[in-house]
PDB file of C-alpha atoms in Angstrom:
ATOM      1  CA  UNK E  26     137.588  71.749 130.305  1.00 75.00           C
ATOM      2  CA  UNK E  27     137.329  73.673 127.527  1.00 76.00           C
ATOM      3  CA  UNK E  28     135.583  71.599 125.332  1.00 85.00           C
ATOM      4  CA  UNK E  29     132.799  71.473 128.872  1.00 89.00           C
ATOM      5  CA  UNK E  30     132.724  75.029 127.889  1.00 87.00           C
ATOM      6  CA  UNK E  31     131.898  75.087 124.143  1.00 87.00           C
ATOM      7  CA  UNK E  32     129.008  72.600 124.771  1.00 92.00           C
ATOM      8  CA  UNK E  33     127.851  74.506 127.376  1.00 92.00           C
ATOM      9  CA  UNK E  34     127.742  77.618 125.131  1.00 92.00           C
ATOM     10  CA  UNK E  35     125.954  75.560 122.332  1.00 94.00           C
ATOM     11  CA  UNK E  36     123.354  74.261 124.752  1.00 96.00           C
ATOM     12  CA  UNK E  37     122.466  77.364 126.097  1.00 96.00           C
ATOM     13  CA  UNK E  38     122.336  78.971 122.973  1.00 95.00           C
ATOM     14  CA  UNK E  39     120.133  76.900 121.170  1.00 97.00           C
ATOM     15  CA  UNK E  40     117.689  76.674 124.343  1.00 97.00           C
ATOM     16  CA  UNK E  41     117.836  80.661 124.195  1.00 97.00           C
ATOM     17  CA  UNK E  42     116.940  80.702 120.242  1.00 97.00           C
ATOM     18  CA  UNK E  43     114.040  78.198 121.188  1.00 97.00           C
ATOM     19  CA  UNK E  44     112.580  79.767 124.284  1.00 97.00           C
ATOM     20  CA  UNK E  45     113.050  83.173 121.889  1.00 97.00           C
ATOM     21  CA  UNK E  46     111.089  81.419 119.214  1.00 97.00           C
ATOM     22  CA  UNK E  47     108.669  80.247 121.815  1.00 96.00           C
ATOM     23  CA  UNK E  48     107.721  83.702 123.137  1.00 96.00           C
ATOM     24  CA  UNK E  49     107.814  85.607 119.900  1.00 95.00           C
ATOM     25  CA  UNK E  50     105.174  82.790 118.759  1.00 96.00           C
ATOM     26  CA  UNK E  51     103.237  83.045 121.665  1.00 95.00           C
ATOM     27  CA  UNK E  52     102.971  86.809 121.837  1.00 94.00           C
ATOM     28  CA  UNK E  53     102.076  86.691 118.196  1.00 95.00           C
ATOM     29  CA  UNK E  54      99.305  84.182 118.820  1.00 95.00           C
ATOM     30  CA  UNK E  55      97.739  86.554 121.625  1.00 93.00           C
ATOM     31  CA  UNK E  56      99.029  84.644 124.588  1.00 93.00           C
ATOM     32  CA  UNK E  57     100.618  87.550 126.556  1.00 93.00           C
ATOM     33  CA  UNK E  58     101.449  84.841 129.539  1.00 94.00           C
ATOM     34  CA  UNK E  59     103.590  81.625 129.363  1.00 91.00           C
ATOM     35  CA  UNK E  60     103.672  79.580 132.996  1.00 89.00           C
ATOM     36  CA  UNK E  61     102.754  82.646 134.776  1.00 92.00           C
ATOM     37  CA  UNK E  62     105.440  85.351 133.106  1.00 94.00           C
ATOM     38  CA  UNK E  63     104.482  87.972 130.637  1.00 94.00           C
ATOM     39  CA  UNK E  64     105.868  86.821 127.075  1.00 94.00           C
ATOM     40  CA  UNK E  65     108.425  89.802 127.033  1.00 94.00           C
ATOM     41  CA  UNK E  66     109.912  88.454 129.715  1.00 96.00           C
ATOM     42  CA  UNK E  67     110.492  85.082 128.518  1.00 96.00           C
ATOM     43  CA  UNK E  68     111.560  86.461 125.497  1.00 96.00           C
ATOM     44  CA  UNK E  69     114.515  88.803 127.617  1.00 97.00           C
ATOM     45  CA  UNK E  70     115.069  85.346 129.232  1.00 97.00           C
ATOM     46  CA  UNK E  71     116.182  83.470 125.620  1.00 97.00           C
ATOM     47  CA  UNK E  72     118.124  86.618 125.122  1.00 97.00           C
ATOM     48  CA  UNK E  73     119.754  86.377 128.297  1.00 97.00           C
ATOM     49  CA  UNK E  74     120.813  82.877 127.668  1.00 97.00           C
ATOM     50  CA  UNK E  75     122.220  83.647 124.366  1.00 97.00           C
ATOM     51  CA  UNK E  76     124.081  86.263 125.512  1.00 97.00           C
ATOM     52  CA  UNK E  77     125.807  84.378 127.608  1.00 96.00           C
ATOM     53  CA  UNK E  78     126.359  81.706 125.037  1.00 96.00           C
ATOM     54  CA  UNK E  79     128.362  84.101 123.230  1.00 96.00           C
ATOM     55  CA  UNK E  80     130.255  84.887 126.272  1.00 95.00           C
ATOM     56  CA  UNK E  81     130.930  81.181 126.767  1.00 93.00           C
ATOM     57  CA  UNK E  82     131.881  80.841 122.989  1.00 92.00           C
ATOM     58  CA  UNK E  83     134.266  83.893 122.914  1.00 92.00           C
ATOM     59  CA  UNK E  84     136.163  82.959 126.127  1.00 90.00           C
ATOM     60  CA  UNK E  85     136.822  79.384 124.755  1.00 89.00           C
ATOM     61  CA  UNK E  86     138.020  80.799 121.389  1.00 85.00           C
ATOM     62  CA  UNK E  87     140.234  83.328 123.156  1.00 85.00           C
ATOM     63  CA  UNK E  88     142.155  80.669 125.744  1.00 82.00           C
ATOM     64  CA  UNK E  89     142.570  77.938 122.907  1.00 78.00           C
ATOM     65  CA  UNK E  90     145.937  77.098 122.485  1.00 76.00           C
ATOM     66  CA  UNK E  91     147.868  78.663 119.467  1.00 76.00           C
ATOM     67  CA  UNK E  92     149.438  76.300 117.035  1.00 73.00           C
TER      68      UNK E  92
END
């Protein structure tokens, strides 16, 4: 279960740094709109999803078993 977790919290916090690096790129470039949404919000998106990869990580390390 746990180790669900951890992978969870890895995937979703490498898609968060991408879609991050996406939107910073794209606002850079000029393109204030990706798919329809203004870059800042994709951007909050990535952040979002990190976030709660962080979350994810930090409850896994806290219920691990203590040896």
């Amino acid at each position: 279960m746990y180790k669900n977790l951890a992978l969870a919290g890895s995937i979703s916090g490498i898609l968060g740094t991408l879609i991050c690096f996406i939107a910073g790129l794209a606002r850079i470039a000029g393109y204030y709109y990706l798919a329809g949404y203004q870059s800042t919000t994709v951007f909050n998106v990535g952040v979002g999803m990190m976030v709660f990869a962080c979350l994810v990580k930090l409850e896994t390390l806290s219920n691990q078993p203590r040896l």
